[in-house]
């Protein structure tokens, strides 16, 4: 069964293999008994291995047990879940917030919950797969606008007169590392919402998975652009990246959040996250608020890495963040470059279709990397370039 299909994937160089780490998540990892410098993690602030976070998780297990037993609506959640939601809404300056089990389940649950049959969703063509799947599950019409093209978005919105509108964008695009023009997108939604006689405001839905903890002194993309968190904006974010934990959240106006908690199927029909995971996320928010040095170091490392790679002649596409892709030409070229790095003890995976249209190496840098780690990667890439041209 599936032999033909698997062979086809193999033939196209698209067969993926699972990789099992035999060490903690950090700037160096052990895989197959070999140590690597790890440039593949979204643990941007190195919080996954932070002792205070681990200690909070252990204390929560001792008090609340490990598994949560049932969904939030059936008392699977504990006081920590409620506390985290309060902390998130304070952190994101919103009236309310709701915790989801993952970023994937947030996007696939919230988008169908907030959209109805006659609505129109406007989605950036490069949005994350979980947004694409959320749109597929929605009964609304989905219209794609060209990547970051606000003029195109505005034209498409004008064409859908009288319809309720939902604009969806990643804040930081996960494979390209570029940032959405949120100020302009916000402006389009704002002027749309100010039109006289408007009954329902357009909703702006921002997936801030890679912005939270990274942009705006850690507060995320809205803070980075100095945009007010209006009640018609939904900020979705994850605890699984810069927060070093697991799970996700939606932060917005009280009514929207109440509606989502009553209608998002991925929230209603799924067991609540274990208390230890929630405790880790609570601690992560505290650390991000307090430890500005980690965020500063992340940006120092980002500059060192991306300038270093550009200086030796690689194309880092449109990266503006700690996500730094290297354009690789064909799938085969991407695999060859990733394999060459692997042989030198650098873990930087090739990203292939369908995850991206253009094959690449996706490098992510964190505040836990040292200058030596980064310089070793740049030197290895330089040697490779000298050999292959
Ligand atoms: N949105 C974006 C932009 C992401 O990059 C990801 C994860 N790669 C998700 C959502 C899904 O988050 P999670 O891993 O918590 O399911």
XYZ file of C-alpha atoms and ligand atoms in Angstrom:
405
model
C 0.000 0.000 0.000
C 1.188 3.500 -0.897
C 4.369 2.056 -2.415
C 3.836 3.782 -5.749
C 3.086 7.096 -4.072
C 6.122 6.862 -1.795
C 8.350 5.989 -4.757
C 7.030 9.034 -6.562
C 7.965 11.241 -3.596
C 11.401 9.597 -3.535
C 11.879 10.195 -7.251
C 11.078 13.898 -6.814
C 13.429 14.231 -3.811
C 10.420 15.008 -1.665
C 10.443 12.100 0.761
C 10.850 13.400 4.302
C 12.473 11.619 7.241
C 11.822 12.154 10.908
C 14.798 13.199 12.968
C 15.126 12.273 16.630
C 17.183 14.498 18.866
C 18.978 12.753 21.717
C 19.650 15.921 23.714
C 17.799 18.972 24.975
C 16.539 21.618 22.546
C 19.282 24.231 22.337
C 21.977 25.865 20.212
C 23.748 22.514 20.015
C 21.974 19.184 19.710
C 22.883 15.519 19.391
C 21.452 13.484 16.530
C 22.593 9.937 15.667
C 25.364 10.201 18.279
C 26.795 13.283 16.583
C 26.833 16.828 17.952
C 25.495 19.618 15.732
C 25.150 23.357 15.960
C 21.417 23.727 15.653
C 20.123 26.337 13.205
C 16.657 24.845 12.842
C 14.839 25.781 16.032
C 12.169 28.425 16.609
C 13.164 28.615 20.272
C 14.359 32.156 19.499
C 15.150 33.168 23.076
C 16.508 29.838 24.249
C 13.684 29.558 26.777
C 12.959 25.852 26.123
C 15.919 24.899 28.333
C 15.595 27.769 30.788
C 15.794 26.418 34.393
C 13.052 28.747 35.720
C 10.646 27.472 33.078
C 11.475 23.837 33.773
C 11.048 24.429 37.506
C 7.607 26.026 36.988
C 6.532 23.030 34.914
C 7.679 20.578 37.604
C 5.849 22.495 40.335
C 2.660 22.457 38.258
C 2.881 18.681 37.778
C 3.259 18.224 41.516
C 0.219 20.366 42.291
C -2.147 19.684 39.378
C -0.985 16.231 38.089
C 0.203 15.616 34.546
C -2.680 15.020 32.132
C -5.612 17.425 32.203
C -8.252 14.723 31.717
C -10.813 16.534 29.612
C -11.570 19.637 27.575
C -11.759 23.106 29.085
C -15.547 23.031 29.024
C -15.478 19.853 31.159
C -13.107 21.212 33.818
C -9.984 19.908 32.070
C -8.523 23.368 32.574
C -7.241 24.477 35.971
C -6.658 27.873 37.571
C -3.354 28.079 35.669
C -5.215 28.142 32.336
C -7.323 31.057 33.557
C -4.246 32.834 34.884
C -2.392 32.402 31.571
C -5.331 33.881 29.661
C -5.331 36.919 31.950
C -1.557 37.286 31.527
C -1.827 37.026 27.735
C -4.545 39.680 27.534
C -2.468 41.990 29.717
C 0.656 41.265 27.655
C -1.184 41.902 24.375
C -3.296 44.817 25.693
C -6.604 43.195 24.840
C -9.834 42.720 26.766
C -9.646 38.969 26.671
C -7.666 35.910 25.536
C -8.129 32.186 25.028
C -5.551 29.391 25.074
C -5.462 26.822 22.265
C -3.633 23.500 22.142
C -1.363 24.514 19.273
C -0.972 27.175 16.630
C -2.308 24.723 14.082
C -5.447 24.063 16.114
C -5.902 27.805 16.788
C -5.892 28.712 13.090
C -8.006 25.766 11.998
C -10.468 26.412 14.837
C -10.755 30.190 14.946
C -10.977 30.972 11.226
C -14.078 28.793 10.600
C -15.576 30.035 13.893
C -15.436 33.746 13.001
C -16.493 33.445 9.349
C -19.941 32.756 7.888
C -21.178 31.581 4.495
C -21.558 35.018 2.911
C -18.279 36.452 4.259
C -15.074 36.956 2.326
C -11.625 36.092 3.691
C -8.636 37.951 2.239
C -5.503 35.907 2.859
C -1.865 36.662 1.950
C -0.777 34.044 -0.607
C 2.228 33.122 1.580
C 0.302 32.580 4.805
C 1.114 29.550 6.938
C -0.401 26.158 6.057
C -2.565 26.211 9.196
C -4.214 29.422 7.959
C -4.761 27.844 4.549
C -6.390 24.854 6.254
C -8.480 27.157 8.477
C -9.752 28.915 5.329
C -10.521 25.517 3.746
C -12.629 24.572 6.770
C -14.504 27.877 6.666
C -17.726 28.234 4.688
C -16.673 31.733 3.590
C -15.152 32.523 0.196
C -11.353 32.878 0.344
C -9.570 35.378 -1.885
C -5.763 35.350 -1.998
C -3.906 38.635 -2.334
C -0.368 38.859 -3.672
C 2.295 38.555 -0.982
C 2.384 41.765 1.097
C 0.697 43.677 -1.756
C -1.567 46.177 0.019
C -2.720 47.752 -3.233
C -3.920 44.367 -4.446
C -5.619 43.709 -1.088
C -7.410 47.014 -1.208
C -8.589 46.446 -4.832
C -9.896 42.979 -3.962
C -11.706 44.312 -0.881
C -13.394 47.034 -2.940
C -14.747 44.369 -5.305
C -16.599 42.588 -2.482
C -19.098 45.320 -1.637
C -21.600 44.644 1.139
C -19.752 41.546 2.370
C -18.372 41.008 5.849
C -14.586 40.916 5.488
C -11.789 39.133 7.330
C -8.196 39.978 6.438
C -5.642 37.358 7.505
C -1.883 37.642 7.513
C 1.170 36.199 9.221
C 3.091 38.969 10.988
C 6.432 37.305 10.258
C 6.331 34.852 7.365
C 7.700 31.599 8.695
C 9.697 30.460 5.675
C 10.864 33.818 4.288
C 11.425 35.734 7.506
C 9.927 38.923 6.102
C 7.428 41.096 7.960
C 3.879 41.922 6.790
C 3.133 45.615 6.107
C 0.795 45.692 9.085
C 0.572 49.478 9.360
C -0.863 49.679 5.835
C -3.104 46.638 6.268
C -4.400 48.090 9.529
C -4.996 51.417 7.705
C -7.072 49.686 4.999
C -9.213 47.914 7.610
C -9.561 51.085 9.678
C -10.758 53.241 6.787
C -13.092 50.440 5.704
C -14.515 50.289 9.230
C -14.991 54.056 9.365
C -17.154 54.156 6.246
C -20.597 55.520 7.140
C -23.404 52.971 7.511
C -21.053 50.044 8.153
C -22.775 47.335 10.191
C -19.977 44.812 10.806
C -16.372 45.974 10.966
C -13.755 44.144 8.914
C -11.769 41.831 11.173
C -7.984 41.834 10.997
C -6.551 38.442 12.004
C -2.822 38.400 12.625
C -0.831 35.200 13.098
C 1.943 36.468 15.347
C 3.559 33.060 15.873
C 7.035 34.317 14.914
C 6.490 37.904 16.095
C 5.610 37.168 19.708
C 8.762 37.338 21.825
C 10.728 38.642 18.838
C 9.214 41.923 17.607
C 8.141 44.986 19.610
C 10.364 44.204 22.609
C 8.752 40.803 22.760
C 5.174 42.077 22.792
C 4.772 41.216 19.140
C 3.927 42.753 15.806
C 1.277 45.277 16.875
C 3.641 46.806 19.365
C 6.440 46.798 16.740
C 4.245 48.901 14.447
C 2.685 50.900 17.283
C -0.809 49.748 16.290
C -3.604 49.934 18.846
C -5.117 46.490 19.583
C -8.634 47.427 18.429
C -11.460 45.069 19.408
C -11.780 44.092 15.708
C -8.193 42.820 15.617
C -7.508 39.207 16.612
C -3.922 38.501 17.588
C -3.175 34.816 17.372
C 0.210 33.709 18.668
C 2.049 30.600 19.813
C 3.830 29.602 22.991
C 5.808 27.069 20.981
C 8.406 29.359 19.457
C 10.064 32.278 21.315
C 8.222 31.289 24.500
C 9.966 27.899 24.499
C 6.755 26.149 25.571
C 3.774 24.722 23.658
C 0.280 25.802 22.655
C -1.213 29.001 21.294
C -3.562 31.851 22.074
C -6.071 34.242 20.597
C -6.226 37.734 22.117
C -8.957 40.217 21.207
C -12.173 41.904 22.367
C -14.280 40.179 24.998
C -17.189 39.285 22.711
C -14.991 37.860 19.957
C -13.153 35.650 22.453
C -16.415 34.531 24.048
C -17.745 33.654 20.582
C -14.583 31.716 19.729
C -14.696 29.742 22.993
C -18.300 28.802 22.189
C -17.806 27.858 18.561
C -14.214 26.916 17.672
C -14.377 23.164 17.277
C -10.654 22.602 17.890
C -11.118 24.300 21.256
C -14.368 22.622 22.262
C -13.602 19.066 21.190
C -10.038 18.676 22.415
C -8.485 17.914 25.792
C -6.986 20.920 27.587
C -3.208 21.354 27.614
C -1.475 19.804 30.639
C -0.991 22.253 33.554
C 2.823 21.943 33.349
C 2.746 23.311 29.785
C 0.551 26.201 30.911
C 2.862 26.931 33.857
C 5.822 27.057 31.464
C 3.995 29.564 29.263
C 3.125 31.748 32.272
C 6.780 31.831 33.263
C 7.859 32.525 29.668
C 5.720 35.679 29.499
C 7.236 36.870 32.785
C 10.756 36.273 31.469
C 10.086 38.003 28.164
C 8.763 41.059 30.022
C 11.774 41.101 32.310
C 14.711 39.828 30.236
C 15.138 42.441 27.560
C 18.750 41.301 27.192
C 17.653 38.049 25.562
C 15.731 39.918 22.872
C 18.626 42.343 22.329
C 21.008 39.412 21.941
C 18.629 37.768 19.463
C 18.779 40.857 17.237
C 22.569 41.183 17.574
C 22.869 37.544 16.473
C 20.375 38.083 13.644
C 22.425 40.974 12.262
C 25.711 39.052 12.529
C 24.224 36.019 10.777
C 22.308 37.676 7.977
C 25.012 40.217 7.119
C 27.655 37.490 7.223
C 25.694 35.274 4.847
C 24.885 38.127 2.467
C 28.526 39.296 2.437
C 29.697 35.976 1.032
C 27.211 36.224 -1.801
C 24.242 34.071 -0.787
C 20.711 35.285 -1.417
C 18.823 35.505 1.883
C 15.633 36.399 0.034
C 13.611 39.077 1.883
C 14.569 38.140 5.437
C 14.209 40.841 8.115
C 14.106 38.628 11.200
C 15.911 35.681 12.868
C 14.472 33.471 10.113
C 17.113 33.616 7.389
C 16.487 31.529 4.264
C 19.218 30.821 1.724
C 17.882 30.503 -1.808
C 19.029 27.196 -3.262
C 17.834 26.886 -6.864
C 16.544 23.346 -7.271
C 15.339 20.855 -4.654
C 18.525 18.908 -5.318
C 20.695 21.994 -4.717
C 18.903 22.638 -1.414
C 19.435 19.032 -0.300
C 23.089 19.124 -1.347
C 23.771 22.307 0.610
C 21.951 20.992 3.682
C 23.889 17.684 3.458
C 27.205 19.538 3.129
C 26.413 21.565 6.265
C 25.289 18.392 8.035
C 28.648 16.747 7.320
C 30.367 19.730 8.972
C 28.201 19.439 12.093
C 25.640 22.115 11.227
C 21.968 21.311 11.373
C 20.124 23.500 8.843
C 17.370 21.683 6.973
C 16.393 22.020 3.330
C 12.810 23.206 2.928
C 11.082 21.864 -0.146
C 7.679 22.042 -1.785
C 4.909 21.838 -0.722
C 6.152 23.758 2.366
C 7.559 26.444 0.055
C 7.447 27.203 -3.663
C 11.178 27.934 -3.934
C 13.549 25.372 -2.347
C 15.859 26.799 0.286
C 17.826 26.224 3.449
C 15.934 27.736 6.374
C 18.272 29.000 9.046
C 16.978 30.269 12.360
C 19.218 31.982 14.842
C 18.511 32.343 18.555
C 19.844 34.376 21.464
C 21.450 31.175 22.761
C 23.875 30.953 19.817
C 27.366 32.258 20.429
C 29.315 34.429 17.973
C 31.512 31.356 17.356
C 28.504 29.254 16.333
C 27.420 31.896 13.843
C 30.911 32.508 12.474
C 31.434 28.770 11.989
C 28.273 28.590 9.882
C 29.340 31.584 7.787
C 32.855 30.180 7.311
C 31.452 26.780 6.286
C 29.119 28.411 3.775
C 32.003 30.486 2.435
C 34.193 27.385 1.957
C 31.316 25.647 0.206
C 30.801 28.617 -2.091
C 34.490 28.751 -2.946
C 34.412 25.083 -3.905
C 31.232 25.151 -5.954
C 31.129 28.758 -7.207
N 1.453 29.780 12.362
C 2.712 29.944 11.918
C 3.049 31.198 11.176
C 3.672 28.954 12.145
O 4.916 29.097 11.677
C 3.294 27.787 12.854
C 4.288 26.674 13.190
N 5.298 26.451 12.368
C 1.979 27.665 13.285
C 1.089 28.673 13.031
C 1.537 26.433 14.016
O 1.928 26.514 15.355
P 2.147 25.200 16.217
O 3.484 24.669 15.874
O 2.043 25.675 17.640
O 1.045 24.266 15.852
